């Protein structure tokens, strides 16, 4: 029976400990002890006093063993004493209970615990049971009650002290709160006044803005009303015109149908026209092909005729050369006893050596075409000048004396040329090609020449670095009707000098057409020079129709030499021929070094017959 009671007490103590230790920490603290308040029916202060009495080592927590051995043992003893008391109190009288109650009250008063506990009946019952059953335990129980009483009193004293401190702090806190509240009230009043002022200002601004917007809206409303009236008026006119428009649409629809019918008819006619045009195109192509064949045949005949004329010209020049040599020998023998002054002869009309082979439209009663700056020497003069490079130079009749030049002109008598180059002069009529050749060959200038007809030829020899170079200068006609013949003569030229008039924009514009002909008819080895003549007629370059920079730009475009000269004054004429000769000689040297050696004798024979 006792073992069962002990087990029940241990189980009860463990149950109470688990109630306190809900977190399953394995120990409880003073705060956890408050969870037994409802189960035991005691005040929180009393539970704290019990905790302090059970915490013997004063470490601030109770383990399960400490809780069971202390408080659990107390409960077990209490239960045991209670059972014994029940058996004993059955036979006692009521007066004994009163006496024991008085003794218990005296004991509580002695311990100073009177009126301290709310449930004195439970403690008294336990005390009576211990007194009857085990006086030794009664003494321990009284000591325990005394300790608990002291703890409760001390706790109450501490509680009163804490309450006093809390009350003091509460008073200070209330004072601070009141002060902060007063300051906050003052700040709120200040901010409220400030906000009210700002709100009033904003309200005034918003009111002004709204009034302004209201005026704008009223103006817009007036405009909209006006526009509405105008639109209503337009709508009225539109409604009035709708009927007319409908009638017009009906009429236009009918016209559309008629036009579509006409269009179909036109399309049909167009198809018929296309078929007819196709037939015409086929017929035209056939006719063009026939004309091309006829033109080709005519061109071949002209080429054959030209070759025959060239051969005849070569024969005539050979005969003319022999006659000139005989005339020079006769003239030299007969002039020994005469005066040394030259005899002037009447000037004759000059023309090309091929002029007899072409029909000139200027012959007859009309005067010959005159070029202000183009001069053609006679056949005799041309042949004599061609002979100057091979024998003694003679002064032509009617010409001024030949001036002495630099070492370029210092050619020994009877010198045999090392090389012979063919140079063709091309350009529009009247630019001064003949005058440049005349100035270079005879150092003379004539004011009037008749236009060159066909081709003319003169020769001149130069001394370039102690090498005798013979230049065949081919003077070509600039008129359009001689262009086909002119192209044939500069096709195999070693050098081409394209001349224009610096005072004539037309001759400068035609340079591009001449350049195109050159590119089509010559090879890459041909030396090309662009020459602007008659610079003596306008000394101011800015006032000239064709400026120096224009010529330079065009020459750079075609990659050729560029010069400006004056045949009248002789400016830069020799420099042009020297530069051309040196460049032709340089290209000839390159060809010789590359293995393309040209025999001088064979080239001379070729050049003599164009």
Coordinates of C-alpha atoms in Angstrom, one line a residue:
X1 CA 0.0 0.0 0.0
X2 CA 2.8 2.4 0.9
X3 CA 4.6 1.6 -2.4
X4 CA 1.4 2.4 -4.4
X5 CA 1.1 5.7 -2.5
X6 CA 4.8 6.5 -3.3
X7 CA 4.3 5.7 -6.9
X8 CA 1.2 7.8 -7.0
X9 CA 3.1 10.7 -5.4
X10 CA 6.0 10.4 -7.8
X11 CA 3.6 10.2 -10.7
X12 CA 1.7 13.3 -9.4
X13 CA 5.0 15.2 -8.9
X14 CA 6.1 14.3 -12.5
X15 CA 2.7 15.4 -13.8
X16 CA 3.0 18.8 -12.1
X17 CA 6.6 19.1 -13.4
X18 CA 5.4 18.4 -17.0
X19 CA 2.7 21.0 -16.6
X20 CA 5.4 23.5 -15.7
X21 CA 7.9 22.3 -18.3
X22 CA 5.8 22.5 -21.5
X23 CA 8.8 23.2 -23.6
X24 CA 10.4 19.9 -22.5
X25 CA 13.6 21.6 -21.4
X26 CA 14.2 19.2 -18.5
X27 CA 14.1 21.9 -15.9
X28 CA 11.8 24.7 -14.8
X29 CA 12.3 28.3 -13.7
X30 CA 10.3 30.6 -11.5
X31 CA 8.2 31.8 -14.4
X32 CA 7.3 28.2 -15.3
X33 CA 6.1 27.6 -11.7
X34 CA 3.2 30.1 -12.3
X35 CA 1.5 27.4 -14.5
X36 CA 0.5 25.5 -11.3
X37 CA -1.6 28.5 -10.1
X38 CA -4.8 27.0 -11.4
X39 CA -4.0 23.4 -10.4
X40 CA -3.0 24.3 -6.8
X41 CA -5.2 27.3 -6.3
X42 CA -2.5 29.6 -4.8
X43 CA -1.3 33.1 -5.5
X44 CA 1.7 33.8 -7.9
X45 CA 3.7 35.1 -4.9
X46 CA 3.2 31.9 -3.0
X47 CA 4.4 29.8 -5.9
X48 CA 7.5 32.0 -6.1
X49 CA 8.1 31.4 -2.4
X50 CA 7.7 27.7 -2.9
X51 CA 10.1 27.8 -5.8
X52 CA 12.7 29.6 -3.7
X53 CA 12.3 27.0 -0.8
X54 CA 12.7 24.1 -3.2
X55 CA 15.8 25.7 -4.9
X56 CA 18.2 24.6 -2.3
X57 CA 21.4 25.3 -4.3
X58 CA 19.9 28.7 -5.4
X59 CA 20.9 28.2 -9.1
X60 CA 17.6 29.7 -10.4
X61 CA 16.0 26.4 -11.8
X62 CA 14.7 23.1 -10.6
X63 CA 15.2 19.7 -12.2
X64 CA 12.7 16.8 -12.1
X65 CA 14.7 15.1 -9.3
X66 CA 14.8 18.3 -7.2
X67 CA 11.1 19.0 -7.7
X68 CA 10.1 15.3 -6.9
X69 CA 12.3 15.0 -3.8
X70 CA 11.3 18.3 -2.4
X71 CA 7.8 19.3 -3.3
X72 CA 6.8 15.8 -4.3
X73 CA 7.9 14.4 -0.9
X74 CA 5.9 17.1 0.8
X75 CA 2.8 16.1 -1.2
X76 CA 3.4 12.4 -0.5
X77 CA 3.7 13.0 3.3
X78 CA 0.7 15.3 3.1
X79 CA -1.3 12.5 1.5
X80 CA -0.1 9.9 4.0
X81 CA -0.9 12.1 7.0
X82 CA -4.2 13.0 5.5
X83 CA -5.2 9.3 5.4
X84 CA -4.1 8.7 8.9
X85 CA -5.9 11.8 10.1
X86 CA -9.1 10.6 8.5
X87 CA -8.9 7.4 10.5
X88 CA -8.1 9.1 13.7
X89 CA -10.5 12.0 13.4
X90 CA -13.4 9.5 13.1
X91 CA -13.3 8.7 16.7
X92 CA -12.5 12.2 18.1
X93 CA -14.8 14.7 19.4
X94 CA -15.6 18.0 18.0
X95 CA -14.1 19.8 20.9
X96 CA -10.7 18.2 20.1
X97 CA -10.9 19.7 16.6
X98 CA -11.5 23.1 18.0
X99 CA -8.7 22.7 20.4
X100 CA -6.3 21.5 17.7
X101 CA -7.5 24.4 15.5
X102 CA -6.7 26.8 18.3
X103 CA -3.3 25.2 18.7
X104 CA -2.7 25.5 14.9
X105 CA -3.7 29.2 15.0
X106 CA -1.3 29.7 17.8
X107 CA 1.4 27.9 15.8
X108 CA 0.7 30.1 12.8
X109 CA 0.8 33.2 15.0
X110 CA 4.1 32.0 16.4
X111 CA 5.5 31.5 12.9
X112 CA 4.1 34.9 11.9
X113 CA 1.9 33.3 9.2
X114 CA -1.5 34.1 10.6
X115 CA -3.9 35.5 8.0
X116 CA -1.1 35.1 5.5
X117 CA -2.5 32.1 3.5
X118 CA -5.8 32.2 1.7
X119 CA -6.3 28.4 2.1
X120 CA -5.5 27.9 5.8
X121 CA -7.9 24.9 6.1
X122 CA -5.7 22.8 3.8
X123 CA -2.6 23.7 5.8
X124 CA -4.3 23.1 9.1
X125 CA -5.6 19.7 8.0
X126 CA -2.0 18.7 7.0
X127 CA -0.6 20.1 10.2
X128 CA -3.2 18.1 12.3
X129 CA -2.4 14.9 10.4
X130 CA 1.3 15.3 11.0
X131 CA 0.8 16.1 14.6
X132 CA -1.2 12.9 15.1
X133 CA 0.9 10.6 13.0
X134 CA 4.5 11.8 13.1
X135 CA 5.5 14.6 15.4
X136 CA 8.9 14.6 14.0
X137 CA 7.6 15.5 10.5
X138 CA 5.4 18.1 12.2
X139 CA 8.4 19.9 13.4
X140 CA 9.9 19.8 9.8
X141 CA 6.5 20.9 8.5
X142 CA 6.4 23.8 10.8
X143 CA 9.9 24.8 9.8
X144 CA 8.9 24.5 6.2
X145 CA 5.9 26.7 6.9
X146 CA 8.2 29.2 8.6
X147 CA 10.5 29.3 5.7
X148 CA 7.7 29.7 3.2
X149 CA 6.2 32.4 5.4
X150 CA 9.5 34.3 5.5
X151 CA 9.8 33.9 1.7
X152 CA 6.3 35.2 1.2
X153 CA 6.9 38.1 3.5
X154 CA 10.2 38.9 1.8
X155 CA 8.5 38.6 -1.6
X156 CA 5.7 40.9 -0.5
X157 CA 8.3 43.3 0.8
X158 CA 10.2 43.1 -2.5
X159 CA 6.9 43.5 -4.3
X160 CA 6.0 46.6 -2.3
X161 CA 9.5 48.0 -3.0
X162 CA 9.1 47.2 -6.7
X163 CA 5.7 48.7 -6.7
X164 CA 7.0 51.9 -5.0
X165 CA 9.9 52.1 -7.6
X166 CA 7.5 51.5 -10.4
X167 CA 5.2 54.1 -9.0
X168 CA 8.1 56.5 -8.9
X169 CA 9.1 55.7 -12.4
X170 CA 5.5 55.9 -13.5
X171 CA 5.2 59.4 -12.0
X172 CA 8.5 60.5 -13.7
X173 CA 7.3 58.9 -17.0
X174 CA 3.9 60.6 -16.6
X175 CA 5.7 63.9 -16.1
X176 CA 7.9 63.4 -19.2
X177 CA 4.9 62.2 -21.2
X178 CA 2.9 65.3 -20.1
X179 CA 5.9 67.5 -21.1
X180 CA 6.2 65.8 -24.4
X181 CA 2.5 66.0 -24.9
X182 CA 2.6 69.8 -24.2
X183 CA 5.5 70.2 -26.6
X184 CA 3.7 68.1 -29.2
X185 CA 0.5 70.1 -28.7
X186 CA 2.5 73.3 -29.3
X187 CA 4.2 71.9 -32.4
X188 CA 0.9 70.6 -33.7
X189 CA -0.6 74.1 -33.2
X190 CA 2.4 75.6 -35.0
X191 CA 2.3 73.1 -37.9
X192 CA -1.5 73.4 -38.1
X193 CA -1.2 77.2 -38.4
X194 CA 1.5 76.8 -41.0
X195 CA -0.4 74.2 -42.9
X196 CA -3.5 76.3 -42.8
X197 CA -1.6 79.2 -44.2
X198 CA -0.1 77.1 -47.0
X199 CA -3.5 75.6 -47.7
X200 CA -5.0 79.1 -48.0
X201 CA -2.2 80.1 -50.3
X202 CA -2.7 77.0 -52.4
X203 CA -6.4 77.5 -52.4
X204 CA -6.0 81.1 -53.6
X205 CA -3.6 79.9 -56.4
X206 CA -5.9 77.1 -57.4
X207 CA -8.8 79.5 -57.4
X208 CA -6.9 81.9 -59.6
X209 CA -5.8 79.0 -61.9
X210 CA -9.3 77.7 -62.1
X211 CA -10.7 81.1 -62.9
X212 CA -8.1 81.5 -65.7
X213 CA -8.9 78.0 -67.0
X214 CA -12.6 78.9 -66.8
X215 CA -12.1 82.0 -68.9
X216 CA -10.2 79.9 -71.4
X217 CA -12.9 77.2 -71.4
X218 CA -15.5 79.9 -71.9
X219 CA -13.5 81.3 -74.9
X220 CA -13.1 77.7 -76.3
X221 CA -16.8 77.2 -75.8
X222 CA -17.6 80.4 -77.7
X223 CA -15.2 79.2 -80.5
X224 CA -16.8 75.8 -80.5
X225 CA -20.3 77.3 -80.7
X226 CA -19.1 79.5 -83.6
X227 CA -17.6 76.5 -85.3
X228 CA -20.8 74.5 -84.7
X229 CA -22.8 77.2 -86.4
X230 CA -20.4 77.3 -89.4
X231 CA -20.5 73.5 -89.6
X232 CA -24.3 73.5 -89.5
X233 CA -24.3 76.1 -92.3
X234 CA -21.8 73.9 -94.3
X235 CA -24.0 70.9 -93.6
X236 CA -27.0 72.7 -95.0
X237 CA -25.0 73.6 -98.2
X238 CA -23.8 70.0 -98.4
X239 CA -27.3 68.7 -98.2
X240 CA -28.3 71.1 -100.9
X241 CA -25.4 70.0 -103.1
X242 CA -26.0 66.3 -102.4
X243 CA -28.8 66.1 -104.9
X244 CA -26.7 67.8 -107.6
X245 CA -23.7 65.5 -106.7
X246 CA -25.9 62.5 -107.1
X247 CA -27.0 63.6 -110.5
X248 CA -23.4 64.3 -111.5
X249 CA -22.4 60.8 -110.3
X250 CA -25.1 59.3 -112.5
X251 CA -23.9 61.3 -115.4
X252 CA -20.2 60.5 -114.7
X253 CA -21.1 56.8 -114.4
X254 CA -22.6 56.9 -117.9
X255 CA -19.6 58.7 -119.2
X256 CA -17.3 56.1 -117.5
X257 CA -19.1 53.3 -119.4
X258 CA -18.7 55.2 -122.6
X259 CA -15.0 55.9 -121.9
X260 CA -14.4 52.2 -121.0
X261 CA -15.9 51.3 -124.4
X262 CA -13.6 53.8 -126.1
X263 CA -10.7 52.5 -124.1
X264 CA -11.3 49.0 -125.3
X265 CA -11.4 50.3 -128.8
X266 CA -8.2 52.2 -128.3
X267 CA -6.5 49.1 -126.8
X268 CA -7.5 47.1 -129.8
X269 CA -6.1 49.8 -132.1
X270 CA -3.0 49.9 -130.0
X271 CA -2.4 46.2 -130.4
X272 CA -2.9 46.6 -134.2
X273 CA -0.4 49.5 -134.1
X274 CA 2.1 47.4 -132.1
X275 CA 1.9 44.7 -134.7
X276 CA 2.4 47.2 -137.5
X277 CA 5.4 48.8 -135.6
X278 CA 6.9 45.3 -135.1
X279 CA 6.7 44.7 -138.8
X280 CA 8.3 48.2 -139.4
X281 CA 11.1 47.4 -136.9
X282 CA 11.9 44.2 -138.7
X283 CA 11.9 46.0 -142.0
X284 CA 14.0 48.8 -140.6
X285 CA 16.6 46.3 -139.2
X286 CA 16.8 44.7 -142.5
X287 CA 17.3 48.0 -144.3
X288 CA 20.0 49.0 -141.7
X289 CA 21.8 45.8 -142.2
X290 CA 21.7 46.4 -146.0
X291 CA 23.0 50.0 -145.5
X292 CA 25.7 48.8 -143.2
X293 CA 26.9 46.3 -145.8
X294 CA 26.9 49.1 -148.4
X295 CA 28.7 51.4 -146.0
X296 CA 31.3 48.8 -145.3
X297 CA 31.8 48.2 -149.0
X298 CA 32.1 52.0 -149.6
X299 CA 34.6 52.3 -146.7
X300 CA 36.8 49.6 -148.1
X301 CA 36.8 51.3 -151.5
X302 CA 37.7 54.6 -149.9
X303 CA 40.6 52.9 -148.0
X304 CA 41.9 51.4 -151.2
X305 CA 41.6 54.8 -152.9
X306 CA 43.4 56.5 -150.0
X307 CA 46.3 54.0 -150.2
X308 CA 46.6 54.7 -153.8
X309 CA 46.6 58.5 -153.1
X310 CA 49.3 58.0 -150.5
X311 CA 51.5 56.1 -152.8
X312 CA 51.1 58.8 -155.5
X313 CA 51.9 61.4 -152.9
X314 CA 55.1 59.6 -151.9
X315 CA 56.1 59.4 -155.6
X316 CA 55.4 63.2 -156.0
X317 CA 57.4 64.0 -152.9
X318 CA 60.4 62.0 -154.1
X319 CA 60.2 63.8 -157.4
X320 CA 59.8 67.1 -155.7
X321 CA 62.8 66.5 -153.5
X322 CA 65.0 65.8 -156.5
X323 CA 63.7 68.9 -158.3
X324 CA 64.3 71.0 -155.2
X325 CA 67.9 69.7 -154.9
X326 CA 68.5 70.6 -158.5
X327 CA 67.0 74.1 -157.9
X328 CA 69.1 74.7 -154.9
X329 CA 72.3 73.7 -156.7
X330 CA 71.3 76.0 -159.6
X331 CA 70.4 78.8 -157.3
X332 CA 73.7 78.5 -155.4
X333 CA 75.8 78.6 -158.6
X334 CA 73.9 81.6 -160.1
X335 CA 73.8 83.7 -156.9
X336 CA 77.6 84.1 -156.6
X337 CA 77.8 87.4 -158.6
X338 CA 74.5 88.8 -157.3
X339 CA 73.7 91.0 -154.4
X340 CA 73.3 89.2 -151.1
X341 CA 70.0 90.9 -150.3
X342 CA 67.1 88.5 -150.6
X343 CA 64.6 88.9 -153.5
X344 CA 61.0 89.2 -152.5
X345 CA 58.4 87.5 -154.5
X346 CA 54.7 87.9 -154.5
X347 CA 53.0 85.8 -152.0
X348 CA 51.0 82.9 -153.4
X349 CA 48.0 81.1 -152.0
X350 CA 49.3 78.3 -149.7
X351 CA 47.6 75.0 -149.5
X352 CA 48.1 71.3 -148.5
X353 CA 50.2 69.0 -150.6
X354 CA 47.0 66.9 -150.9
X355 CA 44.8 69.9 -151.9
X356 CA 44.9 68.8 -155.6
X357 CA 43.3 65.5 -154.6
X358 CA 40.3 67.0 -152.8
X359 CA 37.6 69.2 -154.2
X360 CA 37.3 72.4 -152.1
X361 CA 33.9 74.0 -151.8
X362 CA 35.6 77.4 -151.7
X363 CA 37.0 77.3 -155.2
X364 CA 35.4 79.4 -157.9
X365 CA 34.4 83.0 -157.6
X366 CA 34.3 83.0 -153.8
X367 CA 37.3 83.9 -151.8
X368 CA 39.3 81.2 -150.0
X369 CA 38.6 80.4 -146.4
X370 CA 41.0 82.4 -144.2
X371 CA 42.1 81.4 -140.7
X372 CA 43.4 84.2 -138.6
X373 CA 46.2 82.2 -137.0
X374 CA 46.6 79.2 -139.3
X375 CA 49.3 79.4 -142.1
X376 CA 50.1 76.8 -144.6
X377 CA 53.4 76.8 -146.5
X378 CA 53.6 76.1 -150.1
X379 CA 54.6 72.8 -151.5
X380 CA 58.1 74.1 -152.3
X381 CA 58.5 75.6 -148.8
X382 CA 57.3 72.3 -147.2
X383 CA 59.7 70.3 -149.3
X384 CA 62.6 72.7 -148.6
X385 CA 62.0 72.5 -144.9
X386 CA 61.8 68.7 -145.0
X387 CA 65.2 68.8 -146.7
X388 CA 66.8 71.1 -144.1
X389 CA 67.5 68.2 -141.8
X390 CA 69.5 66.4 -144.5
X391 CA 71.4 69.2 -146.2
X392 CA 72.0 73.0 -146.0
X393 CA 69.1 75.0 -144.6
X394 CA 67.7 77.6 -147.0
X395 CA 65.7 80.6 -146.1
X396 CA 62.3 80.4 -147.7
X397 CA 61.1 83.0 -150.1
X398 CA 59.3 85.9 -148.5
X399 CA 60.2 84.8 -144.9
X400 CA 62.3 86.6 -142.3
X401 CA 65.7 85.3 -141.5
X402 CA 65.8 82.2 -139.3
X403 CA 66.9 83.0 -135.8
X404 CA 69.6 81.0 -134.0
X405 CA 68.3 78.8 -131.2
X406 CA 69.8 76.8 -128.5
X407 CA 71.8 73.6 -128.8
X408 CA 68.5 71.9 -129.8
X409 CA 68.7 73.5 -133.2
X410 CA 72.5 72.9 -133.5
X411 CA 72.3 70.1 -136.1
X412 CA 75.4 69.4 -138.2
X413 CA 75.0 69.7 -142.0
X414 CA 74.3 66.5 -143.9
X415 CA 73.6 64.8 -140.5
X416 CA 71.8 61.5 -140.7
X417 CA 69.0 61.2 -138.1
X418 CA 69.4 58.5 -135.5
X419 CA 65.7 58.3 -135.1
X420 CA 62.6 59.5 -136.9
X421 CA 59.3 60.3 -135.1
X422 CA 55.9 61.1 -136.6
X423 CA 54.1 63.9 -134.8
X424 CA 50.5 64.8 -135.8
X425 CA 48.9 68.2 -135.0
X426 CA 45.1 68.0 -134.5
X427 CA 42.4 70.4 -133.3
X428 CA 39.6 72.6 -134.5
X429 CA 40.1 74.9 -137.5
X430 CA 41.6 78.2 -136.7
X431 CA 43.4 77.3 -133.4
X432 CA 46.9 77.9 -135.0
X433 CA 48.3 74.4 -135.7
X434 CA 50.0 75.6 -138.9
X435 CA 51.4 78.7 -137.2
X436 CA 53.0 76.6 -134.4
X437 CA 54.7 74.4 -137.0
X438 CA 55.8 77.4 -139.0
X439 CA 57.2 79.0 -135.8
X440 CA 59.1 75.8 -134.9
X441 CA 60.5 75.1 -138.3
X442 CA 61.3 78.6 -139.6
X443 CA 61.0 80.8 -136.5
X444 CA 58.6 83.0 -138.4
X445 CA 54.9 84.0 -138.2
X446 CA 52.4 85.0 -140.9
X447 CA 49.3 87.0 -140.1
X448 CA 47.1 85.2 -142.6
X449 CA 46.9 81.6 -143.8
X450 CA 44.2 79.8 -145.8
X451 CA 42.7 76.8 -144.0
X452 CA 44.6 73.6 -144.4
X453 CA 43.0 71.2 -146.8
X454 CA 43.5 67.5 -146.1
X455 CA 47.1 66.9 -144.8
X456 CA 50.3 68.9 -144.9
X457 CA 53.8 67.7 -143.9
X458 CA 56.9 69.5 -142.7
X459 CA 60.2 68.1 -141.2
X460 CA 62.6 69.4 -138.5
X461 CA 65.6 67.8 -136.9
X462 CA 66.7 68.4 -133.3
X463 CA 69.9 67.7 -131.3
X464 CA 68.8 65.9 -128.2
X465 CA 71.7 64.9 -126.0
X466 CA 74.0 64.7 -129.0
X467 CA 71.5 62.5 -130.8
X468 CA 70.0 63.7 -134.0
X469 CA 66.2 63.3 -134.0
X470 CA 64.1 63.9 -137.1
X471 CA 60.5 65.0 -136.5
X472 CA 57.9 64.6 -139.2
X473 CA 55.2 67.2 -138.4
X474 CA 51.9 66.3 -139.9
X475 CA 49.5 69.3 -140.2
X476 CA 45.9 68.1 -140.3
X477 CA 42.8 69.9 -141.4
X478 CA 40.4 70.9 -138.6
X479 CA 37.2 71.0 -140.7
X480 CA 34.6 68.3 -140.1
X481 CA 34.7 67.0 -143.6
X482 CA 38.3 66.0 -143.2
X483 CA 37.9 64.2 -139.9
X484 CA 37.9 60.7 -141.4
X485 CA 41.2 61.4 -143.3
X486 CA 42.7 63.0 -140.3
X487 CA 42.1 60.0 -138.1
X488 CA 43.9 57.8 -140.6
X489 CA 47.1 59.9 -140.4
X490 CA 47.4 60.1 -136.6
X491 CA 46.5 56.4 -136.2
X492 CA 50.2 55.3 -136.2
X493 CA 51.7 58.5 -134.9
X494 CA 54.5 58.5 -132.3
X495 CA 53.1 61.7 -130.8
X496 CA 50.0 63.8 -131.1
X497 CA 49.7 67.5 -130.2
X498 CA 46.1 68.6 -129.6
X499 CA 45.8 72.4 -130.0
X500 CA 43.0 74.6 -128.8
X501 CA 42.5 78.4 -128.7
X502 CA 42.6 79.9 -125.2
X503 CA 40.3 82.7 -126.4
X504 CA 37.6 80.3 -127.7
X505 CA 35.6 78.2 -125.3
X506 CA 34.2 76.2 -128.3
X507 CA 37.6 74.9 -129.3
X508 CA 38.3 73.9 -125.7
X509 CA 34.9 72.1 -125.4
X510 CA 35.7 70.1 -128.5
X511 CA 38.9 68.8 -127.0
X512 CA 37.0 65.9 -125.4
X513 CA 35.8 64.7 -128.8
X514 CA 39.3 64.9 -130.2
X515 CA 40.6 62.9 -127.1
X516 CA 38.0 60.3 -127.8
X517 CA 39.2 59.9 -131.4
X518 CA 42.8 59.7 -130.1
X519 CA 42.0 57.0 -127.6
X520 CA 40.1 55.0 -130.3
X521 CA 42.9 55.3 -132.9
X522 CA 46.2 55.2 -131.1
X523 CA 48.2 52.9 -128.8
X524 CA 49.4 53.4 -125.2
X525 CA 52.9 54.2 -126.5
X526 CA 51.7 57.3 -128.3
X527 CA 52.8 60.6 -126.5
X528 CA 49.9 63.1 -126.2
X529 CA 50.2 66.8 -125.4
X530 CA 47.4 69.3 -124.9
X531 CA 48.5 72.8 -126.0
X532 CA 46.6 76.1 -125.5
X533 CA 47.6 78.7 -128.2
X534 CA 47.2 82.4 -128.6
X535 CA 48.1 83.4 -125.0
X536 CA 49.4 86.7 -126.4
X537 CA 45.8 87.8 -127.1
X538 CA 44.9 88.0 -123.4
X539 CA 47.6 88.6 -120.8
X540 CA 45.2 88.3 -117.8
X541 CA 44.5 84.6 -117.1
X542 CA 41.4 85.4 -115.0
X543 CA 39.8 87.3 -117.9
X544 CA 40.5 84.6 -120.5
X545 CA 37.6 82.4 -121.7
X546 CA 39.8 79.3 -121.1
X547 CA 42.0 79.7 -118.0
X548 CA 45.2 77.9 -117.3
X549 CA 43.7 75.8 -114.5
X550 CA 41.0 74.6 -116.9
X551 CA 43.6 73.2 -119.3
X552 CA 45.7 71.7 -116.5
X553 CA 42.6 69.9 -115.0
X554 CA 41.6 68.5 -118.4
X555 CA 45.2 67.3 -119.1
X556 CA 45.3 65.6 -115.7
X557 CA 42.1 63.9 -116.5
X558 CA 43.5 62.3 -119.6
X559 CA 47.0 61.9 -118.3
X560 CA 48.8 63.9 -121.0
X561 CA 51.3 66.8 -121.2
X562 CA 50.0 70.3 -121.0
X563 CA 51.5 73.6 -122.3
X564 CA 50.4 77.1 -123.2
X565 CA 52.1 78.9 -126.0
X566 CA 52.0 81.8 -128.5
X567 CA 52.8 81.0 -132.1
X568 CA 52.9 84.8 -132.7
X569 CA 55.6 85.5 -130.1
X570 CA 57.2 82.0 -130.2
X571 CA 56.6 81.5 -126.5
X572 CA 57.1 77.9 -125.3
X573 CA 57.0 76.5 -128.9
X574 CA 60.5 74.9 -128.7
X575 CA 59.9 73.7 -125.1
X576 CA 56.8 71.8 -126.3
X577 CA 58.7 70.1 -129.1
X578 CA 61.6 69.3 -126.9
X579 CA 59.4 67.7 -124.2
X580 CA 57.5 65.7 -126.8
X581 CA 60.8 64.5 -128.4
X582 CA 62.4 63.5 -125.1
X583 CA 59.3 61.6 -124.0
X584 CA 59.0 59.8 -127.4
X585 CA 62.7 59.0 -127.2
X586 CA 62.3 57.6 -123.7
X587 CA 59.4 55.3 -124.7
X588 CA 61.4 54.2 -127.8
X589 CA 64.3 53.3 -125.5
X590 CA 62.0 51.3 -123.4
X591 CA 60.7 49.4 -126.4
X592 CA 64.3 48.8 -127.6
X593 CA 65.3 47.5 -124.2
X594 CA 62.4 45.2 -124.0
X595 CA 63.5 43.5 -127.3
X596 CA 61.1 45.5 -129.6
X597 CA 64.0 47.1 -131.6
X598 CA 62.9 49.3 -134.5
X599 CA 65.2 49.8 -137.4
X600 CA 65.7 53.5 -138.2
X601 CA 65.9 52.8 -142.0
X602 CA 62.7 50.8 -142.0
X603 CA 60.9 53.4 -139.8
X604 CA 62.1 56.2 -142.1
X605 CA 60.7 54.4 -145.1
X606 CA 57.4 53.9 -143.3
X607 CA 57.2 57.5 -142.1
X608 CA 58.0 58.9 -145.6
X609 CA 54.7 57.4 -146.9
X610 CA 52.6 58.3 -144.0

